[in-house]
Amino acid sequence: MHERIDPKDCIFCKIVRGEAPGHVVCEDERTLAFMDIFPVAEGHVLVIPKAHCTNLLDADPTDLEAVIVRARTIARAIRDALAPDGIGTFQLNGAAAGQTVFHYHLHLIPRQSGEKLEIHGRKPGRAERLAELAAQLSSAVAAEEAAGAVS
Ligand code: AMP
Ligand code: ZN
């Protein structure tokens, strides 16, 4: 579980820095959320801390809190915008556990009843569709925030 990488070579840090493209759903001081480019389902979102860490084991506790609270708002937005039967939150630590990008991230995956449980997509999403979904979820997040999203 020592898959440490240099933040300058990290694809998610590059998205944070604007050096690589990302279909961004929302961001705040500590977190960034964007569409997974190999989605398991429509609306598959990744939430990351902007500060680089490898996974749960070395993550800053304040960043972890910020990510899970952000994930709650985004999960509500997914529910409102896409009405899935459920939403999976997944997070993998170490290559042996299936982690492929070594910058901590939480998967939010809309799920339908009876579907096989999968964490990794098999084919890339269409860029235009990912952009549409990012915009739709972005609006739904804004609506959640405006509503206070406490209940
Ligand atoms: P994990 O196996 O939990 O490390 O998952 C990494 C996830 O990152 C996979 O679902 C990939 O499809 C996704 N991913 C990899 N590169 C990018 C990227 N440039 N933009 C968005 N998602 C990505
Ligand atoms: Zn990184």
XYZ file of C-alpha atoms and ligand atoms in Angstrom:
175
model
C 0.000 0.000 0.000
C 2.915 2.360 -0.636
C 1.875 3.568 -4.086
C 3.071 7.106 -3.501
C 3.287 9.332 -6.548
C 4.604 12.833 -7.066
C 1.709 15.363 -7.137
C 3.268 16.896 -10.238
C 2.637 13.623 -12.115
C -0.777 12.924 -10.522
C -3.697 13.026 -12.977
C -6.163 14.228 -10.327
C -3.778 16.988 -9.168
C -3.504 17.975 -12.838
C -7.310 18.294 -12.999
C -7.223 20.420 -9.810
C -4.524 22.641 -11.349
C -6.421 22.914 -14.638
C -3.615 21.122 -16.512
C -5.849 18.188 -17.509
C -9.502 18.293 -18.575
C -12.278 17.346 -16.196
C -16.074 17.491 -16.320
C -16.390 19.367 -13.047
C -19.603 19.093 -11.019
C -18.632 21.389 -8.151
C -15.752 22.583 -6.060
C -15.046 24.356 -2.821
C -11.944 25.396 -0.935
C -10.919 21.828 -0.077
C -12.696 19.528 -2.552
C -13.339 18.957 -6.253
C -16.002 16.693 -7.793
C -15.964 15.586 -11.439
C -17.376 12.900 -13.705
C -15.536 9.568 -13.893
C -14.355 9.141 -17.487
C -14.992 5.364 -17.354
C -18.421 5.493 -15.715
C -20.021 2.383 -14.286
C -23.370 4.168 -14.683
C -24.627 7.550 -15.872
C -23.888 10.019 -13.086
C -20.728 8.288 -11.742
C -18.916 11.072 -9.849
C -15.558 11.187 -8.064
C -15.022 13.467 -5.055
C -11.429 14.306 -4.128
C -9.550 16.553 -1.740
C -7.670 19.209 -3.700
C -4.575 18.514 -1.605
C -2.769 15.384 -2.747
C -2.839 12.264 -0.575
C -2.634 8.626 -1.641
C -5.687 7.113 0.015
C -7.604 6.801 3.285
C -4.487 5.838 5.215
C -2.641 9.128 4.764
C -5.572 11.489 4.174
C -5.876 14.645 6.259
C -8.855 14.249 8.658
C -10.227 17.686 7.764
C -10.080 16.779 4.060
C -11.846 13.471 4.758
C -14.630 15.337 6.520
C -14.888 17.860 3.683
C -15.080 15.052 1.089
C -17.833 13.079 2.852
C -19.940 16.179 3.546
C -19.546 17.190 -0.105
C -20.448 13.650 -1.162
C -23.674 13.930 0.818
C -24.724 17.032 -1.105
C -23.770 15.433 -4.428
C -25.620 12.211 -3.539
C -28.738 14.278 -2.903
C -28.200 16.022 -6.238
C -27.860 12.632 -7.992
C -31.075 11.476 -6.328
C -32.918 14.622 -7.422
C -31.528 14.752 -10.973
C -31.301 11.070 -11.932
C -33.603 9.213 -9.497
C -31.551 6.000 -9.249
C -32.768 3.167 -6.993
C -29.658 3.610 -4.831
C -26.226 5.249 -4.723
C -23.026 3.355 -3.919
C -20.076 5.079 -2.280
C -16.833 3.191 -2.858
C -13.242 3.928 -1.972
C -10.275 1.653 -2.648
C -6.928 1.625 -0.829
C -3.883 0.117 -2.563
C -3.479 -1.649 -5.892
C -4.372 -4.972 -4.266
C -7.754 -3.477 -3.329
C -8.286 -2.293 -6.912
C -7.084 1.305 -6.512
C -5.780 2.561 -9.854
C -5.379 6.313 -9.247
C -3.247 7.052 -6.212
C -4.919 10.288 -5.146
C -7.663 9.707 -2.575
C -11.141 9.706 -4.166
C -14.638 8.647 -3.247
C -16.792 7.098 -5.979
C -20.503 7.989 -6.069
C -22.226 5.458 -8.326
C -25.961 5.554 -9.110
C -27.365 2.012 -8.876
C -30.468 0.328 -10.246
C -32.198 -2.607 -8.568
C -30.968 -5.965 -9.820
C -27.842 -4.608 -11.535
C -24.542 -6.391 -10.987
C -22.331 -4.555 -8.506
C -19.363 -3.001 -10.317
C -16.859 -0.349 -9.294
C -14.912 0.088 -12.539
C -16.472 0.937 -15.909
C -15.548 -0.996 -19.035
C -15.694 1.756 -21.642
C -15.136 5.504 -21.652
C -18.133 7.796 -21.405
C -18.908 10.052 -24.383
C -17.426 13.484 -23.665
C -20.637 15.308 -24.697
C -22.763 13.128 -22.397
C -20.327 13.526 -19.491
C -20.469 17.302 -19.990
C -24.291 17.228 -19.998
C -24.396 15.159 -16.815
C -21.827 17.431 -15.115
C -23.974 20.459 -15.943
C -27.177 18.728 -14.774
C -25.590 17.626 -11.487
C -23.955 20.998 -11.012
C -27.375 22.678 -11.139
C -28.815 20.079 -8.770
C -25.951 20.691 -6.302
C -26.622 24.432 -6.453
C -30.319 23.775 -5.754
C -29.403 21.562 -2.776
C -27.141 24.257 -1.396
C -29.784 26.926 -1.880
C -32.299 24.748 -0.027
C -29.890 24.453 2.907
C -29.630 20.669 2.474
C -29.840 20.006 6.194
C -32.779 17.605 6.425
P -9.887 3.592 -8.392
O -9.780 2.217 -8.943
O -10.792 3.685 -7.204
O -8.498 4.168 -8.148
O -10.614 4.437 -9.500
C -10.027 5.409 -10.293
C -11.116 5.965 -11.139
O -10.627 7.133 -11.765
C -11.590 5.015 -12.248
O -12.984 4.811 -12.109
C -11.218 5.764 -13.529
O -12.185 5.578 -14.552
C -11.179 7.198 -13.055
N -10.310 8.087 -13.822
C -9.036 7.851 -14.214
N -8.541 8.931 -14.866
C -9.532 9.858 -14.875
C -9.655 11.183 -15.399
N -8.642 11.765 -16.060
N -10.824 11.842 -15.236
C -11.853 11.258 -14.589
N -11.807 10.011 -14.066
C -10.670 9.319 -14.207
Zn -2.851 14.102 -6.667
